[in-house]
């Protein structure tokens, strides 16, 4: 008989405790699926005394993560501590250098040090699995790395942060402000006390950098991702999107272009008919466009103890089966360096909301500035309390909301045109600009 896979787990929070429970509960099923048993033989966490409602009888307790990673009595080191540096980094590196396989849910660490760790995995023969780092229970890492190994991917994009999707869903459905929805998300535990990492787009950027590497064979580079958050989105934008046939989502988008790989995170208008537009609440989704295949959309819980633990256990099962896939789908030496694509080169449609001053010649001035940059307008509408009407002089002294939808143009052209319009002083405040992502 093949000896069972001996697992050591660092971190016994919500996810770590659930992994221990799942391994115990699914012991027979795991043996049948993997051809060998899987046993947790050692654990470590910040506090041994903490009450966890978890049976750890017969399981050794290591002094710290590094000691556990170096323990010759384990075959697979599971890192669920978090953080982009030590102790997680040193512990994973020690485990890999000793020939052990590693499973982690640590997106920050993989985004920052994934290549360094992948080199050690290749050199020493262990696996480095991180399915749970992106999308939790959504098997997008394995899909890109293995399932689509024979497909040339042209674009991967999706909703990668449940907190932002929850906030935008509530804003749309209930007409609430960003601040109101954020406060409620914090009350329900969907958002942290300091929510900036989520709502400013950085969580999504880390995940996108990992997906881009898997999709396009590039080195993981979070610094190459353009990032905008959702705090500027107003209920007026969501109402306008609804009337125009769109829905606003915070998307992470990585796309192959003639100028290189473009990686960006920002609020995006997507057609309401698209699969991604149907994903509401805290749910995550990823769509993959590839040569010769229709778009593939994976939808599921992107966070939470049970969902993340499920992905961790799937990675452990792969280790037990003896699967040793290259962490990023190909040898690190063959991953290409990618530079940050200047957002000014981005091309696509745009939603623009202006607060136009009710002055003679305002509309003509705006139209002239757009024409100077060769921006073609698909539609122009004016928002009043009773709905949308044709744009014409209102006779009011206060600024009038004017919404423009452009045909495909460049980011640089839009920025130049709006800068000129602001200089002309025919609008109040800053224009609201939201990019449009087609199916």
PDB file of N, CA and C in Angstrom, residues 4-10 23 36 38-42 68-69 71-79 95-96 98-104 126-129 312-313 315-320 324:
ATOM      1  N   UNK A   4       0.128   7.124   3.376  1.00  0.00           N
ATOM      2  CA  UNK A   4      -0.704   8.332   3.269  1.00  0.00           C
ATOM      3  C   UNK A   4       0.149   9.586   3.137  1.00  0.00           C
ATOM      4  N   UNK A   5      -0.411  10.592   2.500  1.00  0.00           N
ATOM      5  CA  UNK A   5       0.241  11.896   2.401  1.00  0.00           C
ATOM      6  C   UNK A   5       0.145  12.565   3.761  1.00  0.00           C
ATOM      7  N   UNK A   6       1.285  12.921   4.325  1.00  0.00           N
ATOM      8  CA  UNK A   6       1.302  13.549   5.656  1.00  0.00           C
ATOM      9  C   UNK A   6       1.354  15.065   5.498  1.00  0.00           C
ATOM     10  N   UNK A   7       0.330  15.713   6.015  1.00  0.00           N
ATOM     11  CA  UNK A   7       0.115  17.146   5.802  1.00  0.00           C
ATOM     12  C   UNK A   7       0.376  17.935   7.079  1.00  0.00           C
ATOM     13  N   UNK A   8       1.068  19.067   6.938  1.00  0.00           N
ATOM     14  CA  UNK A   8       1.248  20.008   8.037  1.00  0.00           C
ATOM     15  C   UNK A   8       0.581  21.318   7.669  1.00  0.00           C
ATOM     16  N   UNK A   9      -0.225  21.875   8.567  1.00  0.00           N
ATOM     17  CA  UNK A   9      -0.992  23.087   8.268  1.00  0.00           C
ATOM     18  C   UNK A   9      -0.555  24.228   9.177  1.00  0.00           C
ATOM     19  N   UNK A  10      -0.126  25.330   8.571  1.00  0.00           N
ATOM     20  CA  UNK A  10       0.239  26.540   9.319  1.00  0.00           C
ATOM     21  C   UNK A  10      -0.894  27.545   9.183  1.00  0.00           C
ATOM     22  N   UNK A  23     -10.616  17.175   5.728  1.00  0.00           N
ATOM     23  CA  UNK A  23      -9.737  16.012   5.548  1.00  0.00           C
ATOM     24  C   UNK A  23     -10.226  14.844   6.398  1.00  0.00           C
ATOM     25  N   UNK A  36      -4.325   7.029  -2.289  1.00  0.00           N
ATOM     26  CA  UNK A  36      -3.622   6.990  -1.006  1.00  0.00           C
ATOM     27  C   UNK A  36      -4.378   7.857  -0.012  1.00  0.00           C
ATOM     28  N   UNK A  38      -4.874  10.699   3.074  1.00  0.00           N
ATOM     29  CA  UNK A  38      -4.380  12.042   3.394  1.00  0.00           C
ATOM     30  C   UNK A  38      -4.604  12.264   4.883  1.00  0.00           C
ATOM     31  N   UNK A  39      -3.531  12.577   5.607  1.00  0.00           N
ATOM     32  CA  UNK A  39      -3.653  12.770   7.059  1.00  0.00           C
ATOM     33  C   UNK A  39      -2.968  14.060   7.494  1.00  0.00           C
ATOM     34  N   UNK A  40      -3.638  14.809   8.364  1.00  0.00           N
ATOM     35  CA  UNK A  40      -3.004  15.961   9.003  1.00  0.00           C
ATOM     36  C   UNK A  40      -2.214  15.428  10.187  1.00  0.00           C
ATOM     37  N   UNK A  41      -0.896  15.630  10.157  1.00  0.00           N
ATOM     38  CA  UNK A  41      -0.051  15.079  11.218  1.00  0.00           C
ATOM     39  C   UNK A  41       0.523  16.164  12.125  1.00  0.00           C
ATOM     40  N   UNK A  42       0.490  17.420  11.664  1.00  0.00           N
ATOM     41  CA  UNK A  42       1.045  18.504  12.494  1.00  0.00           C
ATOM     42  C   UNK A  42       0.413  19.824  12.083  1.00  0.00           C
ATOM     43  N   UNK A  68       7.541  23.891  11.340  1.00  0.00           N
ATOM     44  CA  UNK A  68       6.631  22.945  10.699  1.00  0.00           C
ATOM     45  C   UNK A  68       7.075  22.659   9.267  1.00  0.00           C
ATOM     46  N   UNK A  69       7.448  23.713   8.536  1.00  0.00           N
ATOM     47  CA  UNK A  69       7.871  23.549   7.142  1.00  0.00           C
ATOM     48  C   UNK A  69       9.130  22.696   7.033  1.00  0.00           C
ATOM     49  N   UNK A  71       9.927  20.251   9.123  1.00  0.00           N
ATOM     50  CA  UNK A  71       9.704  18.958   9.775  1.00  0.00           C
ATOM     51  C   UNK A  71       9.808  17.818   8.754  1.00  0.00           C
ATOM     52  N   UNK A  72      10.754  16.900   8.932  1.00  0.00           N
ATOM     53  CA  UNK A  72      10.887  15.777   7.991  1.00  0.00           C
ATOM     54  C   UNK A  72       9.708  14.817   8.049  1.00  0.00           C
ATOM     55  N   UNK A  73       8.852  14.992   9.034  1.00  0.00           N
ATOM     56  CA  UNK A  73       7.708  14.096   9.186  1.00  0.00           C
ATOM     57  C   UNK A  73       6.503  14.475   8.346  1.00  0.00           C
ATOM     58  N   UNK A  74       6.574  15.576   7.585  1.00  0.00           N
ATOM     59  CA  UNK A  74       5.463  15.951   6.711  1.00  0.00           C
ATOM     60  C   UNK A  74       5.911  15.920   5.245  1.00  0.00           C
ATOM     61  N   UNK A  75       4.938  15.654   4.364  1.00  0.00           N
ATOM     62  CA  UNK A  75       5.198  15.620   2.915  1.00  0.00           C
ATOM     63  C   UNK A  75       4.692  16.882   2.227  1.00  0.00           C
ATOM     64  N   UNK A  76       3.661  17.481   2.805  1.00  0.00           N
ATOM     65  CA  UNK A  76       3.001  18.623   2.175  1.00  0.00           C
ATOM     66  C   UNK A  76       2.775  19.712   3.212  1.00  0.00           C
ATOM     67  N   UNK A  77       3.274  20.909   2.933  1.00  0.00           N
ATOM     68  CA  UNK A  77       3.134  22.050   3.837  1.00  0.00           C
ATOM     69  C   UNK A  77       2.026  22.960   3.313  1.00  0.00           C
ATOM     70  N   UNK A  78       1.031  23.204   4.144  1.00  0.00           N
ATOM     71  CA  UNK A  78      -0.108  24.051   3.761  1.00  0.00           C
ATOM     72  C   UNK A  78      -0.001  25.372   4.510  1.00  0.00           C
ATOM     73  N   UNK A  79       0.179  26.455   3.769  1.00  0.00           N
ATOM     74  CA  UNK A  79       0.358  27.790   4.368  1.00  0.00           C
ATOM     75  C   UNK A  79      -0.937  28.578   4.291  1.00  0.00           C
ATOM     76  N   UNK A  95      10.123  24.795   3.022  1.00  0.00           N
ATOM     77  CA  UNK A  95       9.433  23.561   2.647  1.00  0.00           C
ATOM     78  C   UNK A  95       9.835  23.119   1.241  1.00  0.00           C
ATOM     79  N   UNK A  96       9.845  24.055   0.295  1.00  0.00           N
ATOM     80  CA  UNK A  96      10.199  23.723  -1.085  1.00  0.00           C
ATOM     81  C   UNK A  96      11.646  23.265  -1.199  1.00  0.00           C
ATOM     82  N   UNK A  98      13.357  21.744   0.885  1.00  0.00           N
ATOM     83  CA  UNK A  98      13.534  20.394   1.442  1.00  0.00           C
ATOM     84  C   UNK A  98      12.801  19.340   0.610  1.00  0.00           C
ATOM     85  N   UNK A  99      12.256  19.757  -0.546  1.00  0.00           N
ATOM     86  CA  UNK A  99      11.615  18.803  -1.441  1.00  0.00           C
ATOM     87  C   UNK A  99      10.146  18.561  -1.176  1.00  0.00           C
ATOM     88  N   UNK A 100       9.577  19.275  -0.219  1.00  0.00           N
ATOM     89  CA  UNK A 100       8.158  19.124   0.083  1.00  0.00           C
ATOM     90  C   UNK A 100       7.303  19.860  -0.945  1.00  0.00           C
ATOM     91  N   UNK A 101       6.058  19.452  -1.041  1.00  0.00           N
ATOM     92  CA  UNK A 101       5.091  20.199  -1.839  1.00  0.00           C
ATOM     93  C   UNK A 101       4.423  21.229  -0.950  1.00  0.00           C
ATOM     94  N   UNK A 102       3.927  22.311  -1.561  1.00  0.00           N
ATOM     95  CA  UNK A 102       3.312  23.404  -0.820  1.00  0.00           C
ATOM     96  C   UNK A 102       1.947  23.735  -1.426  1.00  0.00           C
ATOM     97  N   UNK A 103       0.988  23.953  -0.558  1.00  0.00           N
ATOM     98  CA  UNK A 103      -0.326  24.455  -0.955  1.00  0.00           C
ATOM     99  C   UNK A 103      -0.570  25.736  -0.180  1.00  0.00           C
ATOM    100  N   UNK A 104      -0.996  26.788  -0.874  1.00  0.00           N
ATOM    101  CA  UNK A 104      -1.240  28.068  -0.210  1.00  0.00           C
ATOM    102  C   UNK A 104      -2.459  28.756  -0.789  1.00  0.00           C
ATOM    103  N   UNK A 126       9.098  19.645  -5.791  1.00  0.00           N
ATOM    104  CA  UNK A 126       7.800  19.700  -5.126  1.00  0.00           C
ATOM    105  C   UNK A 126       6.783  20.485  -5.939  1.00  0.00           C
ATOM    106  N   UNK A 127       5.534  20.353  -5.550  1.00  0.00           N
ATOM    107  CA  UNK A 127       4.471  21.137  -6.186  1.00  0.00           C
ATOM    108  C   UNK A 127       4.313  22.461  -5.451  1.00  0.00           C
ATOM    109  N   UNK A 128       3.867  23.480  -6.176  1.00  0.00           N
ATOM    110  CA  UNK A 128       3.468  24.758  -5.579  1.00  0.00           C
ATOM    111  C   UNK A 128       2.077  25.054  -6.108  1.00  0.00           C
ATOM    112  N   UNK A 129       1.066  24.764  -5.316  1.00  0.00           N
ATOM    113  CA  UNK A 129      -0.329  24.905  -5.735  1.00  0.00           C
ATOM    114  C   UNK A 129      -0.997  26.072  -5.011  1.00  0.00           C
ATOM    115  N   UNK A 312      -8.292  24.555  -1.309  1.00  0.00           N
ATOM    116  CA  UNK A 312      -7.058  24.075  -0.666  1.00  0.00           C
ATOM    117  C   UNK A 312      -7.017  22.551  -0.679  1.00  0.00           C
ATOM    118  N   UNK A 313      -8.138  21.938  -0.349  1.00  0.00           N
ATOM    119  CA  UNK A 313      -8.171  20.476  -0.303  1.00  0.00           C
ATOM    120  C   UNK A 313      -7.998  19.870  -1.699  1.00  0.00           C
ATOM    121  N   UNK A 315      -6.162  21.105  -4.036  1.00  0.00           N
ATOM    122  CA  UNK A 315      -4.717  21.175  -4.292  1.00  0.00           C
ATOM    123  C   UNK A 315      -3.955  20.090  -3.532  1.00  0.00           C
ATOM    124  N   UNK A 316      -4.364  19.837  -2.291  1.00  0.00           N
ATOM    125  CA  UNK A 316      -3.731  18.768  -1.508  1.00  0.00           C
ATOM    126  C   UNK A 316      -3.955  17.416  -2.199  1.00  0.00           C
ATOM    127  N   UNK A 317      -5.163  17.226  -2.720  1.00  0.00           N
ATOM    128  CA  UNK A 317      -5.483  15.970  -3.406  1.00  0.00           C
ATOM    129  C   UNK A 317      -4.580  15.785  -4.632  1.00  0.00           C
ATOM    130  N   UNK A 318      -4.301  16.868  -5.349  1.00  0.00           N
ATOM    131  CA  UNK A 318      -3.393  16.774  -6.498  1.00  0.00           C
ATOM    132  C   UNK A 318      -1.991  16.348  -6.066  1.00  0.00           C
ATOM    133  N   UNK A 319      -1.540  16.872  -4.930  1.00  0.00           N
ATOM    134  CA  UNK A 319      -0.235  16.469  -4.405  1.00  0.00           C
ATOM    135  C   UNK A 319      -0.245  14.975  -4.081  1.00  0.00           C
ATOM    136  N   UNK A 320      -1.332  14.524  -3.446  1.00  0.00           N
ATOM    137  CA  UNK A 320      -1.443  13.106  -3.096  1.00  0.00           C
ATOM    138  C   UNK A 320      -1.440  12.226  -4.344  1.00  0.00           C
ATOM    139  N   UNK A 324       2.472  17.113 -10.524  1.00  0.00           N
ATOM    140  CA  UNK A 324       3.465  18.166 -10.299  1.00  0.00           C
ATOM    141  C   UNK A 324       3.464  19.121 -11.499  1.00  0.00           C
TER     142      UNK A 324
END
